[in-house]
PDB file of C-alpha atoms in Angstrom:
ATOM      1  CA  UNK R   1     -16.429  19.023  58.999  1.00 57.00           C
ATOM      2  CA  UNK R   2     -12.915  20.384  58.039  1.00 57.00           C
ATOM      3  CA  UNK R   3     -11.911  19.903  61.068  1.00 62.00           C
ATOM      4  CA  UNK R   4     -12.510  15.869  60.511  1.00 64.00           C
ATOM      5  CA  UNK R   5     -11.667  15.566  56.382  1.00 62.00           C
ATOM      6  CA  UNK R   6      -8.368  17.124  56.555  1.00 63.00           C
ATOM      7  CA  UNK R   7      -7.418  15.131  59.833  1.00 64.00           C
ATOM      8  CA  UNK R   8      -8.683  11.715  57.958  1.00 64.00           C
ATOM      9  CA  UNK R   9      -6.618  12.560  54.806  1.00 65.00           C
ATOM     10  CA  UNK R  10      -3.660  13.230  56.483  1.00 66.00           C
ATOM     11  CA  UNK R  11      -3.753  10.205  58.693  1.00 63.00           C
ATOM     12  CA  UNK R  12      -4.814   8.041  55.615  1.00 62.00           C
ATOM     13  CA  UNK R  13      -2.137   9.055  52.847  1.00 64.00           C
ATOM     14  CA  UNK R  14       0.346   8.321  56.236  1.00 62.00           C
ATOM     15  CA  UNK R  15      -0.932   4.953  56.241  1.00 61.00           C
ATOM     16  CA  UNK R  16      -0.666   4.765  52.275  1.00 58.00           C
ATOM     17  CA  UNK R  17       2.776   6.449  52.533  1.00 57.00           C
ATOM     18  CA  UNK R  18       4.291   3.507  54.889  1.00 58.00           C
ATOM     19  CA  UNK R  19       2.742   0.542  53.503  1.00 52.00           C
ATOM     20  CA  UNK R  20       4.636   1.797  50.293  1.00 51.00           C
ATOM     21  CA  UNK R  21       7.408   2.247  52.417  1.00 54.00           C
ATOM     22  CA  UNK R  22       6.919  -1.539  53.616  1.00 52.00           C
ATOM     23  CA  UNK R  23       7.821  -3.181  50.605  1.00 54.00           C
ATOM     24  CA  UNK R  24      10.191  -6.025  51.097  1.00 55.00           C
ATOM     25  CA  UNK R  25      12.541  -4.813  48.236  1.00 56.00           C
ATOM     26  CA  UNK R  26      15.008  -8.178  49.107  1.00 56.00           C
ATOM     27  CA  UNK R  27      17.428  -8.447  46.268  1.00 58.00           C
ATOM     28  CA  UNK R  28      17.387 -12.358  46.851  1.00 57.00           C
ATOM     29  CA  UNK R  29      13.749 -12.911  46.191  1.00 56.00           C
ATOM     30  CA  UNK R  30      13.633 -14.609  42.536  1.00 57.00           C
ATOM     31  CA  UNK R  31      11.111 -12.283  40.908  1.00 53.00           C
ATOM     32  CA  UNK R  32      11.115 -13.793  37.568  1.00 52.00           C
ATOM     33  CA  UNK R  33       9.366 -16.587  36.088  1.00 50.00           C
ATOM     34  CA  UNK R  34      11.474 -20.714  35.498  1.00 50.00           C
ATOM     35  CA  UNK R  35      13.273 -20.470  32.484  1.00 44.00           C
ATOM     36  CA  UNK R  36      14.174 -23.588  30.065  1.00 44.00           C
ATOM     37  CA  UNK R  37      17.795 -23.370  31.616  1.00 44.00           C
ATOM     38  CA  UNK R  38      17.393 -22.836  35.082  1.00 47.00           C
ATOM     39  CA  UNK R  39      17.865 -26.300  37.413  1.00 49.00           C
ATOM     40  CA  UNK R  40      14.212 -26.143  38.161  1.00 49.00           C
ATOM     41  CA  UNK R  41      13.333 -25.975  34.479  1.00 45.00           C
ATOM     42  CA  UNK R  42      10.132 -25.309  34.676  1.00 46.00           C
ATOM     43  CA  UNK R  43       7.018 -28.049  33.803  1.00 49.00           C
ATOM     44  CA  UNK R  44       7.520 -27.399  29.980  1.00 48.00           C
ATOM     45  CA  UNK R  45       9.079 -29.467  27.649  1.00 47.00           C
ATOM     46  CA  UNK R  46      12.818 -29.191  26.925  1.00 47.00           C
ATOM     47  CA  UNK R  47      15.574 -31.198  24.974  1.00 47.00           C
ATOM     48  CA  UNK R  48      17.908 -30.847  27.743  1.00 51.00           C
ATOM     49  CA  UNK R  49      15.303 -33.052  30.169  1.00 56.00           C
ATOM     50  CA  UNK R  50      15.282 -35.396  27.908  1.00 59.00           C
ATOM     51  CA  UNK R  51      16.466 -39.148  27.323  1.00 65.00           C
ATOM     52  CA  UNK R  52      20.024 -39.445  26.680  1.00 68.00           C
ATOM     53  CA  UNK R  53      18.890 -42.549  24.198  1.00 72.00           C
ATOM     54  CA  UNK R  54      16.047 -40.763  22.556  1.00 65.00           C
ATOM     55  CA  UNK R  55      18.315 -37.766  21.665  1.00 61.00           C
ATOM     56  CA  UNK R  56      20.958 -39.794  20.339  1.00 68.00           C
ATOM     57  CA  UNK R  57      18.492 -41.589  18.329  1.00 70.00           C
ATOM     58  CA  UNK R  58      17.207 -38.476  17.276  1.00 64.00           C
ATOM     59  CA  UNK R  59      20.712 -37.281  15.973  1.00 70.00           C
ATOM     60  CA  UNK R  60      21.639 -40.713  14.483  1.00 84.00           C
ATOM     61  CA  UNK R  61      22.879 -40.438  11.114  1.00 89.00           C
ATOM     62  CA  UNK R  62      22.122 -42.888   8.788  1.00 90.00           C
ATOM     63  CA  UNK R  63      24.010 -43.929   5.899  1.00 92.00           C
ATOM     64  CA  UNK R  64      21.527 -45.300   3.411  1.00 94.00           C
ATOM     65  CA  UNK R  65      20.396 -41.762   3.370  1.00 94.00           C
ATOM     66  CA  UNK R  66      23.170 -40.347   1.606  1.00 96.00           C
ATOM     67  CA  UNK R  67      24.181 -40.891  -2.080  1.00 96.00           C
ATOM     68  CA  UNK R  68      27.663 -40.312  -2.711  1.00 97.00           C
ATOM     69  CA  UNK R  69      29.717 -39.553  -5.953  1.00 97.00           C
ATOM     70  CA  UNK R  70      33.384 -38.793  -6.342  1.00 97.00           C
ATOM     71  CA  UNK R  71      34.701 -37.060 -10.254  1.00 96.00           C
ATOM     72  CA  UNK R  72      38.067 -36.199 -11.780  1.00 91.00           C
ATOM     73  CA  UNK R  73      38.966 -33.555 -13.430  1.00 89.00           C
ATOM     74  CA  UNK R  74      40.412 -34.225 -16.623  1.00 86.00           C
ATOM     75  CA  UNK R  75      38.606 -37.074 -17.320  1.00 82.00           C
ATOM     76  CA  UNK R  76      40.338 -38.863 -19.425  1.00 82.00           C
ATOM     77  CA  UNK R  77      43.462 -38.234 -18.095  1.00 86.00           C
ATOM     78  CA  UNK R  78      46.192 -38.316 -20.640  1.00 87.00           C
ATOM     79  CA  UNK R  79      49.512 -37.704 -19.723  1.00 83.00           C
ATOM     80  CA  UNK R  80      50.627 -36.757 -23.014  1.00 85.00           C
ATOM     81  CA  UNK R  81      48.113 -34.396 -23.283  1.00 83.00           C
ATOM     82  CA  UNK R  82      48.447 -32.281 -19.643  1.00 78.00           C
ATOM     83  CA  UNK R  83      52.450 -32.287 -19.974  1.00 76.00           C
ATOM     84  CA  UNK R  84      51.958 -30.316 -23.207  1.00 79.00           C
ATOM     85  CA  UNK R  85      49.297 -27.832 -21.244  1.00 77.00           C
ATOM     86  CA  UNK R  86      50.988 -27.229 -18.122  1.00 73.00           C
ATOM     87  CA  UNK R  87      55.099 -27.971 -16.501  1.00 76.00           C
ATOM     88  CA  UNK R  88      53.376 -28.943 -13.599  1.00 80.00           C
ATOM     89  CA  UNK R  89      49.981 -31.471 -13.974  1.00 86.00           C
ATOM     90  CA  UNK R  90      47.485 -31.939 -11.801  1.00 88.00           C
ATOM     91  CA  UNK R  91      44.004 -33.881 -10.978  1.00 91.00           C
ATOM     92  CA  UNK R  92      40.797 -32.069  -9.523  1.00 95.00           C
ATOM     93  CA  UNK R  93      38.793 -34.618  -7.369  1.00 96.00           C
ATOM     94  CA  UNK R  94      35.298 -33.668  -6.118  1.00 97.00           C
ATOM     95  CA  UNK R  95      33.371 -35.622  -3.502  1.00 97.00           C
ATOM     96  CA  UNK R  96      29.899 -34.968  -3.365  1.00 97.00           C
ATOM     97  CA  UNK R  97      27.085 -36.274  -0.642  1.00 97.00           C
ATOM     98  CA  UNK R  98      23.821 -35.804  -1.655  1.00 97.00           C
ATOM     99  CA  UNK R  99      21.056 -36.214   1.439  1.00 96.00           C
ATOM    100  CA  UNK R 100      17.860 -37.934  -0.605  1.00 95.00           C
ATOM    101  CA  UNK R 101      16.207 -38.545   2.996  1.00 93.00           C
ATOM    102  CA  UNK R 102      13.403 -36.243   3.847  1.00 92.00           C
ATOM    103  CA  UNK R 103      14.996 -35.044   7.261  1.00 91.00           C
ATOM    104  CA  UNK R 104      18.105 -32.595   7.668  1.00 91.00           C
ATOM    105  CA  UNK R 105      20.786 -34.209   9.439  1.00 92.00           C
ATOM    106  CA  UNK R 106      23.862 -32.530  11.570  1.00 90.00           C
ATOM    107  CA  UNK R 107      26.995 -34.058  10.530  1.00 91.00           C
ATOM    108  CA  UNK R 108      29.750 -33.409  13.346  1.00 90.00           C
ATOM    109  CA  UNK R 109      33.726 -33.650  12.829  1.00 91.00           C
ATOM    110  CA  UNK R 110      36.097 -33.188  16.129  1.00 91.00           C
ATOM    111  CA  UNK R 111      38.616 -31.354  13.705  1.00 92.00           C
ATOM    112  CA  UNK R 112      38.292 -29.029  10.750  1.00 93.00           C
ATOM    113  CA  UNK R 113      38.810 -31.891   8.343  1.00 94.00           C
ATOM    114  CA  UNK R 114      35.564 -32.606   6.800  1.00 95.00           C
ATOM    115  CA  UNK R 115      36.895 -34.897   3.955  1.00 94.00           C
ATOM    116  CA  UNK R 116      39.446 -37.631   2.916  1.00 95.00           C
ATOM    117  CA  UNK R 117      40.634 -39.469  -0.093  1.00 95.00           C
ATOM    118  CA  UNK R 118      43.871 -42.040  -1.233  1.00 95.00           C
ATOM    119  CA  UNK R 119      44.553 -42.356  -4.940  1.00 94.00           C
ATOM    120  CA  UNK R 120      45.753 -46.083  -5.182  1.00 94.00           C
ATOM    121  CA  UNK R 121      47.961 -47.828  -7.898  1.00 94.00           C
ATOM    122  CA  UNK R 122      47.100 -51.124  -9.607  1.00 92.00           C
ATOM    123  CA  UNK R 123      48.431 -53.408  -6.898  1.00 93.00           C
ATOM    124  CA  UNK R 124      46.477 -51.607  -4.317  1.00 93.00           C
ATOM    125  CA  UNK R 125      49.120 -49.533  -2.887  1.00 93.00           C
ATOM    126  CA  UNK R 126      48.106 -46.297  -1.609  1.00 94.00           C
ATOM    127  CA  UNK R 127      50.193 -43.448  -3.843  1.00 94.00           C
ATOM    128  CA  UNK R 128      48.681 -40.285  -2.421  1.00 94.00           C
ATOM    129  CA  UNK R 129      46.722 -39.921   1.055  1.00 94.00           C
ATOM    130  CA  UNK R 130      45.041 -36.129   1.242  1.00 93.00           C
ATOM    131  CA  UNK R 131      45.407 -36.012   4.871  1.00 92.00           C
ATOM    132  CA  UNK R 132      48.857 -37.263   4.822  1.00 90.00           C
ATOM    133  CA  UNK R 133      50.170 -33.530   3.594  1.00 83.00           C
ATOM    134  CA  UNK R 134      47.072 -31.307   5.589  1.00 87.00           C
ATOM    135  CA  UNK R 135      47.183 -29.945   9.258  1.00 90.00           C
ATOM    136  CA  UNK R 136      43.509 -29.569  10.246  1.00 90.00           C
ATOM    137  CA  UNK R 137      42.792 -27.210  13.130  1.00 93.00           C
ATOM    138  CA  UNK R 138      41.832 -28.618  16.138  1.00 92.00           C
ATOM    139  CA  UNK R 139      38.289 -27.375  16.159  1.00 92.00           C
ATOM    140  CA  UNK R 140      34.584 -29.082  16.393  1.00 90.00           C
ATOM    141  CA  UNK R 141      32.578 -28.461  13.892  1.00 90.00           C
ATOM    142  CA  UNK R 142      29.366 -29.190  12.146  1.00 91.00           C
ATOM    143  CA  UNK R 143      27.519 -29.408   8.447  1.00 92.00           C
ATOM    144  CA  UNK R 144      24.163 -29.387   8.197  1.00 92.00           C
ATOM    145  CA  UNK R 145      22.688 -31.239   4.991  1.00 94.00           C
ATOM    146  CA  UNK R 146      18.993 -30.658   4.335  1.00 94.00           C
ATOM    147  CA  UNK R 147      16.596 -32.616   2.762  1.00 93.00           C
ATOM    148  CA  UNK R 148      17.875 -32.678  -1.279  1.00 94.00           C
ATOM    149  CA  UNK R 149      21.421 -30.740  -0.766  1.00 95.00           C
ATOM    150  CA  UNK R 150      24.485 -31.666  -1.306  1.00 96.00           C
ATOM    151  CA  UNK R 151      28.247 -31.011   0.380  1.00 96.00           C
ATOM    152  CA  UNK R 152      30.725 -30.770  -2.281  1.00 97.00           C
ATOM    153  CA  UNK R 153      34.293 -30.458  -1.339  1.00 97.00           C
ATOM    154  CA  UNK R 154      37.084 -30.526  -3.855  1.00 97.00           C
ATOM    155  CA  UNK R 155      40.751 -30.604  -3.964  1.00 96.00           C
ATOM    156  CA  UNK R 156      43.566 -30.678  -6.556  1.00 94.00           C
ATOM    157  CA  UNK R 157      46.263 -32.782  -6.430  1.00 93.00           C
ATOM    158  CA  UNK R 158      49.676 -32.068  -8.081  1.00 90.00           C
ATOM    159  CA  UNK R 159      51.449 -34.682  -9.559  1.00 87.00           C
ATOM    160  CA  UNK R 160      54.889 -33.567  -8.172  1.00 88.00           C
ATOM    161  CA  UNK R 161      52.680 -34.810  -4.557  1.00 90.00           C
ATOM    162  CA  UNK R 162      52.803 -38.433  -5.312  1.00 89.00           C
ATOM    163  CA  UNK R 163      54.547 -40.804  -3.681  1.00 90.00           C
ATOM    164  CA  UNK R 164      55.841 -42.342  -7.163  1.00 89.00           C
ATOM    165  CA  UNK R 165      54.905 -41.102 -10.620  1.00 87.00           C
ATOM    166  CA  UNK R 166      51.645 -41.955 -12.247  1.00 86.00           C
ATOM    167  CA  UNK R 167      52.129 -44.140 -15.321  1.00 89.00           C
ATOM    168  CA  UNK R 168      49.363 -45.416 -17.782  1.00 92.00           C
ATOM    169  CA  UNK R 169      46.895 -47.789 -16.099  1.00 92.00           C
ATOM    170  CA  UNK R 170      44.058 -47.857 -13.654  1.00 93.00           C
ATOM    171  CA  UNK R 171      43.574 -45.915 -10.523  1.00 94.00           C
ATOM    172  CA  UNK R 172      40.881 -46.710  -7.664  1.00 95.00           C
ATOM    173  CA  UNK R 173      40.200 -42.713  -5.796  1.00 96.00           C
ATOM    174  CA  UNK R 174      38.308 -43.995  -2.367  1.00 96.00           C
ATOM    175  CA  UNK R 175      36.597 -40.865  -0.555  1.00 95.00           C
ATOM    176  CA  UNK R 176      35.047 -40.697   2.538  1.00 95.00           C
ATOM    177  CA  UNK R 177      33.359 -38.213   5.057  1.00 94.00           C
ATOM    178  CA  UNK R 178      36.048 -37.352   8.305  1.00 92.00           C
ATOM    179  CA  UNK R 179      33.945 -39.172  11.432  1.00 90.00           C
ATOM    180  CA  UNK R 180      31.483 -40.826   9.157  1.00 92.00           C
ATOM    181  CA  UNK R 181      33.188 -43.695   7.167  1.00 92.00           C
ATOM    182  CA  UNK R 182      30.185 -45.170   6.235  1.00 95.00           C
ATOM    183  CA  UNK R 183      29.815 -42.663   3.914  1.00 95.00           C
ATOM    184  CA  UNK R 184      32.478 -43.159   1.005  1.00 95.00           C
ATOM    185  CA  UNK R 185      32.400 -43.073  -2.486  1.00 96.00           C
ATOM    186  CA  UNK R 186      34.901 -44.918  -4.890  1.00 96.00           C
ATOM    187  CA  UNK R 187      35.823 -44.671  -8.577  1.00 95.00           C
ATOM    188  CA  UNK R 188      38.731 -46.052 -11.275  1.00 95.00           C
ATOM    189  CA  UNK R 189      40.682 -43.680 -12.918  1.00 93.00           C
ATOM    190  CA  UNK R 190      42.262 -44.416 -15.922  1.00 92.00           C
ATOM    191  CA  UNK R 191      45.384 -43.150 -16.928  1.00 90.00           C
ATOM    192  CA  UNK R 192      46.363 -42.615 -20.731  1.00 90.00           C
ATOM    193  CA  UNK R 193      49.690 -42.798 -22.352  1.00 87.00           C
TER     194      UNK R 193
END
């Protein structure tokens, strides 16, 4: 019987041994299951497979969404008042956008500047442009407002920076979003003696 068993084993763990050895170990084969990226993609469901259309509509922004508010800082402005406090005066303007909608929307700028404004006389002449004296990098960027935030961006203006000097009157400040100029926001300043 040992003459048979240890025969049998022998020949059988050789025939184990070399179907192991078989093993097509091809480095070509794909061994791993379709991933989201891959040009086969898979059955599931991906935003890249998608509808141009539907994903544009998807990212639309829309205006009536947004509230908008622009402030000064001093308000009232008397000139009087901020020559006495400081040799050089200045205005703070804020621009807020408030999202009131119930989705979060990706706002997306093709250069760092996320903001503008113009401070306009009386006669509608434009006497200070913010993006007039700014270099904005070259870069693509992107905000995302959610559902009841706000983007608040805010910038002060010396009066030595306008293109004549401000006298007692009205002002109109017009602000808008950079890429989005649907979304502005406007207010009258008034100047005091």
């Amino acid at each position: 019987m040992r003459r048979i068993f240890f025969p049998l084993v022998a020949l059988l763990g050789a025939a184990v041994f070399d179907a192991a050895w078989a093993i097509d170990v091809n480095p070509s084969k794909v061994n791993e299951p379709p991933s989201y990226f891959s040009s086969g993609g898979g059955s599931r469901f991906s935003i890249f497979n998608g509808d141009p259309k539907r994903i544009q509509r998807a990212n639309a922004v829309d205006p009536k969404s947004f509230d908008t508010k622009v402030e000064f800082s001093p308000n009232p402005l008397s000139l009087k008042a901020l020559k006495a406090i400081a040799p050089n005066p200045s205005l703070k303007i804020t621009f807020s956008v408030h999202n009131h909608a119930k989705k979060t929307y990706t706002l997306s700028f093709p250069t760092a500047q996320r903001w503008d404004f113009r401070i306009l006389d009386a006669a509608g002449t434009a006497i200070y442009i913010y993006s007039d004296n700014c270099e904005f990098e070259q870069k693509v960027g992107a905000s995302m407002i959610n559902n009841d935030d706000k983007l608040v961006y805010t910038e002060t203006v010396d009066f030595d920076d306008l293109s004549q000097p401000l006298a007692p009157g009205t002002y109109t400040v017009q602000t808008v979003l950079a890429n989005y100029p649907e979304i502005h926001a406007q207010a009258q300043l008034a100047v005091q003696p």
